[in-house]
mmCIF file of C-alpha atoms in Angstrom:
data_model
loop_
_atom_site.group_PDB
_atom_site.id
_atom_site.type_symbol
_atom_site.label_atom_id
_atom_site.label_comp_id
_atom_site.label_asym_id
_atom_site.label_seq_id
_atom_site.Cartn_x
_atom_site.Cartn_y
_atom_site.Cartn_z
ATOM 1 C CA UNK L 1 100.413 -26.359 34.368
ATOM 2 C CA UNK L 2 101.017 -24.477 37.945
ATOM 3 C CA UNK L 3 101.682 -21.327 36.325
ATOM 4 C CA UNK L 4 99.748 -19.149 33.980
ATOM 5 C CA UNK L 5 99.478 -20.198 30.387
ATOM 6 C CA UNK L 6 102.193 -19.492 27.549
ATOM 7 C CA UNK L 7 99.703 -16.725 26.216
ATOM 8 C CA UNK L 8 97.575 -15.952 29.269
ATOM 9 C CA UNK L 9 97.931 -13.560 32.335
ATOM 10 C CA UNK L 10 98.990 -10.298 32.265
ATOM 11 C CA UNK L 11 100.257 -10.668 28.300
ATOM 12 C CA UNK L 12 102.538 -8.049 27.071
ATOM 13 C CA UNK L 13 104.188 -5.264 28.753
ATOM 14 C CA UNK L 14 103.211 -1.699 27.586
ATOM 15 C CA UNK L 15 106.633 0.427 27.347
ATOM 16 C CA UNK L 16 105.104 4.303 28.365
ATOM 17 C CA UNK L 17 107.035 7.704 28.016
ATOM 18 C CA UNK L 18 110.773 8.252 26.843
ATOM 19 C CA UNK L 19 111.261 4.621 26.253
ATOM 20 C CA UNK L 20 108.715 3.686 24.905
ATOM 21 C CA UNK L 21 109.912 5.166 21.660
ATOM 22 C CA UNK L 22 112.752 2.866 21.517
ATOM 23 C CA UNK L 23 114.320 1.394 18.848
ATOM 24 C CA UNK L 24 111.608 -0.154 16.282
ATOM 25 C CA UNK L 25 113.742 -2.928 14.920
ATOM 26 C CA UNK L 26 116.283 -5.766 15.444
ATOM 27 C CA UNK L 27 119.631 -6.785 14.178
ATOM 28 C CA UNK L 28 119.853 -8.539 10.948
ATOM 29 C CA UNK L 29 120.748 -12.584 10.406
ATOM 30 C CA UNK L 30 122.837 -14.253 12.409
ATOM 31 C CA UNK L 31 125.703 -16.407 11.525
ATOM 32 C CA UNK L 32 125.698 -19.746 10.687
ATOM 33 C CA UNK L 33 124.990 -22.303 13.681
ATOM 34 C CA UNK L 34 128.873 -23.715 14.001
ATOM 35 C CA UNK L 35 130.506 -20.085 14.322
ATOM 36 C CA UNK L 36 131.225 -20.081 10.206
ATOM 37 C CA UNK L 37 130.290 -16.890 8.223
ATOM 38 C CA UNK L 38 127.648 -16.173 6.056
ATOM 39 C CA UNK L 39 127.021 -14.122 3.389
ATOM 40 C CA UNK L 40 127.558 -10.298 3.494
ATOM 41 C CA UNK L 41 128.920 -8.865 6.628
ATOM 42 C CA UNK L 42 127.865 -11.562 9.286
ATOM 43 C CA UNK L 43 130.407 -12.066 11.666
ATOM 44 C CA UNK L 44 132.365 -15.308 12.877
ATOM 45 C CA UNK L 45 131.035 -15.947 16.402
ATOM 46 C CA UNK L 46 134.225 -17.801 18.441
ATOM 47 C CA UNK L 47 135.068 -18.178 22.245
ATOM 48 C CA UNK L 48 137.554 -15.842 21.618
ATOM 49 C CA UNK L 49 135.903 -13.172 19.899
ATOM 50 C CA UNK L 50 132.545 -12.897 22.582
ATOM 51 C CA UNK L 51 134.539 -13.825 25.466
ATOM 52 C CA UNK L 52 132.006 -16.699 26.319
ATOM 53 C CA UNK L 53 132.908 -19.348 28.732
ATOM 54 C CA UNK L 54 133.561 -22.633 28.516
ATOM 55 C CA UNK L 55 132.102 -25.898 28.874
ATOM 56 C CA UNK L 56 133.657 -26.521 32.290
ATOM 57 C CA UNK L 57 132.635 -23.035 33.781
ATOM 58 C CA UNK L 58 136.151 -21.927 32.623
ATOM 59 C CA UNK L 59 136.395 -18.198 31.182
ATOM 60 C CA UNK L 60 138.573 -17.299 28.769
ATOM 61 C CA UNK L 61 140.573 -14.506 28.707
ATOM 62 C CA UNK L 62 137.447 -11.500 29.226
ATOM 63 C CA UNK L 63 137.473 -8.931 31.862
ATOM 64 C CA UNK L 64 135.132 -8.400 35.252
ATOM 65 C CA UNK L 65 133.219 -5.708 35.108
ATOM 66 C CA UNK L 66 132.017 -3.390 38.076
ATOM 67 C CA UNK L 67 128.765 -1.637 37.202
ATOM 68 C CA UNK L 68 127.050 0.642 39.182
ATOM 69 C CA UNK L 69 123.577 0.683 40.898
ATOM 70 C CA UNK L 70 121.294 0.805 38.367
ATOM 71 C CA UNK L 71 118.236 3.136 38.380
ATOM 72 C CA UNK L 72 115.213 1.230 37.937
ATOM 73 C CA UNK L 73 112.331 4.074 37.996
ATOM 74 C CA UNK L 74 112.014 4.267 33.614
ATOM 75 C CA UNK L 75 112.184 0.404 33.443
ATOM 76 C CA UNK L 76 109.452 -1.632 32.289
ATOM 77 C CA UNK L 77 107.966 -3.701 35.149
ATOM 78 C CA UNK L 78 109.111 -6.634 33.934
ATOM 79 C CA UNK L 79 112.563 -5.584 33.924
ATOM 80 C CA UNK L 80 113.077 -4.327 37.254
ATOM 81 C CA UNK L 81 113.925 -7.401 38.928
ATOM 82 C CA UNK L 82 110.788 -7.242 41.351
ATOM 83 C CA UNK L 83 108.459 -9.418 38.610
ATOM 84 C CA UNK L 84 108.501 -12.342 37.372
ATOM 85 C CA UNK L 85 107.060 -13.674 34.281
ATOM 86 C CA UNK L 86 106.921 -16.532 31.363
ATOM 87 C CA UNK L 87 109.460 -16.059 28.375
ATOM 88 C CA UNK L 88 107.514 -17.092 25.091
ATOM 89 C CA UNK L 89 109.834 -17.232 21.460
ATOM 90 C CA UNK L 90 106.535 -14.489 19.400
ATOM 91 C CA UNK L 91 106.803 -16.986 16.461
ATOM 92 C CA UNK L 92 106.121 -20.602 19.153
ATOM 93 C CA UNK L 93 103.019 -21.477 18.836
ATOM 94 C CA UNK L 94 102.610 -23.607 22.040
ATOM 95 C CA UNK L 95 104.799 -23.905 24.927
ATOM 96 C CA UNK L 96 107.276 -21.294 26.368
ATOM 97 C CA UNK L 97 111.349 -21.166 27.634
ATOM 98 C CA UNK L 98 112.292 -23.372 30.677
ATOM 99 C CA UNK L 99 116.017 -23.317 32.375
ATOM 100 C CA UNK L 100 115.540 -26.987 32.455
ATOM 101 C CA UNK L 101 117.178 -29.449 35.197
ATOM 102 C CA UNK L 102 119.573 -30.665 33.202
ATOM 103 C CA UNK L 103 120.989 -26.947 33.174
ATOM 104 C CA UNK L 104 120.395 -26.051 29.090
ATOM 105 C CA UNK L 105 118.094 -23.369 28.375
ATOM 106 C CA UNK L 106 115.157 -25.137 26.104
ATOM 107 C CA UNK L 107 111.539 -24.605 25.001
ATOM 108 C CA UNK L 108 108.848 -26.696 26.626
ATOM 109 C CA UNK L 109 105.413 -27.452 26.537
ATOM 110 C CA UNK L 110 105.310 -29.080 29.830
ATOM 111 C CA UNK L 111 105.990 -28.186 33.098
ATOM 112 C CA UNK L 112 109.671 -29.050 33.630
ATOM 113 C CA UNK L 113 112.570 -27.117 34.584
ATOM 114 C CA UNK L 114 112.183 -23.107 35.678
ATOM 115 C CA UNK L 115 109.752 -21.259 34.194
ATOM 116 C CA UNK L 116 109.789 -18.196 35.686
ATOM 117 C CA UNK L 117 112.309 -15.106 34.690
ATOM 118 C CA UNK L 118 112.994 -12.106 36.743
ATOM 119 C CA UNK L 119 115.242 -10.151 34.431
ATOM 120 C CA UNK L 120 117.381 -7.578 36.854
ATOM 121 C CA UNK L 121 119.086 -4.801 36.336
ATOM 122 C CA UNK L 122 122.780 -4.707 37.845
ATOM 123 C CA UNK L 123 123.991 -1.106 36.064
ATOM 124 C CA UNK L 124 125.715 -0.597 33.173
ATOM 125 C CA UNK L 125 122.180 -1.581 30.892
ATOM 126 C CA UNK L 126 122.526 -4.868 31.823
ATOM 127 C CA UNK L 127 120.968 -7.731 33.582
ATOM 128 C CA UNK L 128 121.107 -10.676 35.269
ATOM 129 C CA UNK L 129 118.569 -12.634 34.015
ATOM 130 C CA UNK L 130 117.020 -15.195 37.332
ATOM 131 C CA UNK L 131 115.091 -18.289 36.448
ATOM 132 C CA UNK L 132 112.700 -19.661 39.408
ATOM 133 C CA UNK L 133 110.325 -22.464 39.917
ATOM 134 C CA UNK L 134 107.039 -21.698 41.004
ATOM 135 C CA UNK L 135 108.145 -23.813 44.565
ATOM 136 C CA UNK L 136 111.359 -22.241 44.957
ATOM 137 C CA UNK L 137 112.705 -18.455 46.175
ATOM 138 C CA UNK L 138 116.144 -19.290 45.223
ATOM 139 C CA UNK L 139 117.213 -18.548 41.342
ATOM 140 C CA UNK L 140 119.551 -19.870 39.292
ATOM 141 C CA UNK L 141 120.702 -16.897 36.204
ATOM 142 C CA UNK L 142 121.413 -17.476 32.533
ATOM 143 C CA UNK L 143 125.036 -17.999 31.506
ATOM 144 C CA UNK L 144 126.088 -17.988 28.437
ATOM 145 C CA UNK L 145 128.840 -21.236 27.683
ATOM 146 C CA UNK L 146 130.459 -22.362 24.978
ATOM 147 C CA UNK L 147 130.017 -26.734 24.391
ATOM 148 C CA UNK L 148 133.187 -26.947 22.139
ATOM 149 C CA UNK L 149 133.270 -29.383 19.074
ATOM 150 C CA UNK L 150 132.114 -26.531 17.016
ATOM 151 C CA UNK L 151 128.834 -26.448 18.024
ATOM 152 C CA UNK L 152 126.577 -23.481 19.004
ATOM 153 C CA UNK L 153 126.639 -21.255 21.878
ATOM 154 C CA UNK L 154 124.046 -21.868 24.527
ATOM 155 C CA UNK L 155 122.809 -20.677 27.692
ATOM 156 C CA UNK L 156 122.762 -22.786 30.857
ATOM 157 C CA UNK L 157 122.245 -22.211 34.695
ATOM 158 C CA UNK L 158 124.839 -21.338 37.210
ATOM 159 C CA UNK L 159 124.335 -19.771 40.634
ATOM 160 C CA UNK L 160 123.731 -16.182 40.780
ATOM 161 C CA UNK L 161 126.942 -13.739 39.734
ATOM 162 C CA UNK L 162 126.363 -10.326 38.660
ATOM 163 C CA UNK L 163 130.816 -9.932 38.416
ATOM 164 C CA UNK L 164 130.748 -12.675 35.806
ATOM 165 C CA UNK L 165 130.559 -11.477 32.155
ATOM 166 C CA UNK L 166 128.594 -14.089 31.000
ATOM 167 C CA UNK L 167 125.911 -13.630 32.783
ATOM 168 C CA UNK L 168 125.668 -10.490 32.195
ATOM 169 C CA UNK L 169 122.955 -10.325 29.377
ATOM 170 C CA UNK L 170 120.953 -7.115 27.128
ATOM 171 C CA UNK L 171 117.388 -7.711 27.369
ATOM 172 C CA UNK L 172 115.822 -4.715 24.651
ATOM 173 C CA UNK L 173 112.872 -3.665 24.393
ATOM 174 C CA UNK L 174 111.763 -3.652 20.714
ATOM 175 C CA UNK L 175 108.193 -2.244 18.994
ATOM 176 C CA UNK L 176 106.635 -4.930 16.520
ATOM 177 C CA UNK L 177 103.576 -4.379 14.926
ATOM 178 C CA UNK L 178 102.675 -1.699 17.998
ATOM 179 C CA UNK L 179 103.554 -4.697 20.521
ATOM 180 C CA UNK L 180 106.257 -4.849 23.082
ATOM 181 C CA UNK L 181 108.598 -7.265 22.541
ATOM 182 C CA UNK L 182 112.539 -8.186 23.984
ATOM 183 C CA UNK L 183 115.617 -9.134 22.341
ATOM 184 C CA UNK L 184 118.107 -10.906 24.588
ATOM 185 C CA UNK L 185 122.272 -11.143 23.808
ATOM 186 C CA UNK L 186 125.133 -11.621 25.507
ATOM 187 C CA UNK L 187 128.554 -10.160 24.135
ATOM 188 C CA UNK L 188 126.797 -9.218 20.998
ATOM 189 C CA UNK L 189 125.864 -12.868 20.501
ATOM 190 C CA UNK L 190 121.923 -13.154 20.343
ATOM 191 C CA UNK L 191 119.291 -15.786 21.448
ATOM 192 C CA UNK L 192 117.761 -17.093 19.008
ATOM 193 C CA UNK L 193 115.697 -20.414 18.066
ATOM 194 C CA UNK L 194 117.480 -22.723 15.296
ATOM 195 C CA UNK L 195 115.703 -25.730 13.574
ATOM 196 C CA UNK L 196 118.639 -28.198 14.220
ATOM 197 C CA UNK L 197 120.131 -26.687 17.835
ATOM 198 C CA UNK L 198 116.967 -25.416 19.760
ATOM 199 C CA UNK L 199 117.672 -22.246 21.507
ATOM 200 C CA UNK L 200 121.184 -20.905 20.726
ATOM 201 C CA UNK L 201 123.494 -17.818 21.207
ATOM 202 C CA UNK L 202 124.852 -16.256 17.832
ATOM 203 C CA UNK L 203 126.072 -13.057 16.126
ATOM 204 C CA UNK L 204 124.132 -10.890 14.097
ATOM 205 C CA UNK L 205 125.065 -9.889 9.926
ATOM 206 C CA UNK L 206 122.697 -7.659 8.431
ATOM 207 C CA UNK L 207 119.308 -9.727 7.897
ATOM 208 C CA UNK L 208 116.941 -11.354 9.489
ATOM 209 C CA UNK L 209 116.315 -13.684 11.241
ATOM 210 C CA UNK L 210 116.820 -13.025 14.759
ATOM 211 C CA UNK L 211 113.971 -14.661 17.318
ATOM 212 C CA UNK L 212 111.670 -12.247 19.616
ATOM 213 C CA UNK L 213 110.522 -12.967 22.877
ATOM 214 C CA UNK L 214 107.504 -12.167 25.371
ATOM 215 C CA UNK L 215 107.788 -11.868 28.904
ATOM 216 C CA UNK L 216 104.535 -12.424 30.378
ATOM 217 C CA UNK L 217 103.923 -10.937 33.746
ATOM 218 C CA UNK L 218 103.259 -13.520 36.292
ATOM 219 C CA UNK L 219 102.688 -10.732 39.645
ATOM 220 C CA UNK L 220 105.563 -9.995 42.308
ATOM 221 C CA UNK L 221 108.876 -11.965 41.937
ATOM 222 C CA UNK L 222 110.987 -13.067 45.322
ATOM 223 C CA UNK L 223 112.643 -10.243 47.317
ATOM 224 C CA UNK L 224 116.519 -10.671 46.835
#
């Protein structure tokens, strides 16, 4: 592969000082793959109800928001927009995430699609999150969209927006077993892998599971 391995490099990112005492635990399960409830308190996910956008680019009815500068200085590295770095699922055992061609948001074991993340901070705690290819200085970011037909949320490229909700994603920095790990969501609705769907978006009930992710430091991402 042209870029570091899944596990090699610079491996996980030490959080130090005030936030590195962050929170020490994830939300609970999510709900059910098609947008139906579970059991307990899990909550329906629907286009309506996380404001994601449709299949055709299309949003529904959400709100723009204008954040302000964000400060940078208490951010891991990884997170400050000026790294890039491999996303690996903690519980994959081989391979990592790609932003593939085809525009769907998968995990690989090859070298297809864009490999590279530079999650960036646009105010407001949240971020746009830029996928590269090792060959290219120009990213594409995560959006979140919603297929229709019932089936799962799930993220795809589109050119660079930091106005446009859905694309405007939480990347948190979680403690597990006294490693750094990152949970990413988007209007509450979280990434996560599924067995039958690959790597989907969905609301969190009060259990597990919910999938963790590494960011692996690959050096300096591309200036702007």
């Amino acid at each position: 592969m042209s870029i570091k391995r899944w596990f090699g490099g610079a491996g996980l990112v030490v959080l130090t000082g005030a936030l590195g005492a962050c929170v020490a635990g994830g939300p609970g399960a999510p709900a059910t793959e098609g947008g139906q409830q579970e059991t307990g308190r899990g909550v329906s996910v629907g286009e309506r109800e996380v404001g994601i956008a449709n299949s055709d680019g299309r949003p529904d009815a959400v709100g723009r928001s204008t954040a302000p500068a964000p400060a940078t200085s208490a951010l891991p590295p990884v997170l400050t927009g000026k790294r890039w770095g491999t996303i690996v699922r903690t519980e994959s055992f081989e391979g990592g995430v790609s932003l593939l061609d085809g525009g769907r948001l998968a995990e690989v074991d090859g070298d297809e699609g864009r490999q590279l993340f530079a999650p960036t901070p646009i105010g407001g705690k949240k971020y746009l999150v830029k996928a590269y290819k090792r060959s290219s200085t120009t990213p594409l970011c995560w959006v979140a969209r919603n297929p229709g037909g019932g089936r799962p949320l799930i993220v795809e490229g589109a050119a660079c927006n930091a106005q446009d909700r859905h694309q405007q994603f939480d990347v948190t920095p979680v403690t597990r077993d006294g490693r750094q790990v990152y949970l990413f969501s988007n209007s509450s609705a979280y990434l996560r892998h599924s067995a039958r769907s690959g790597l989907i978006l969905e609301e969190s009930g009060d259990a597990q599971p919910v999938s963790y992710f590494r960011i692996n430091d690959n050096g300096p991402a591309p200036v702007g």
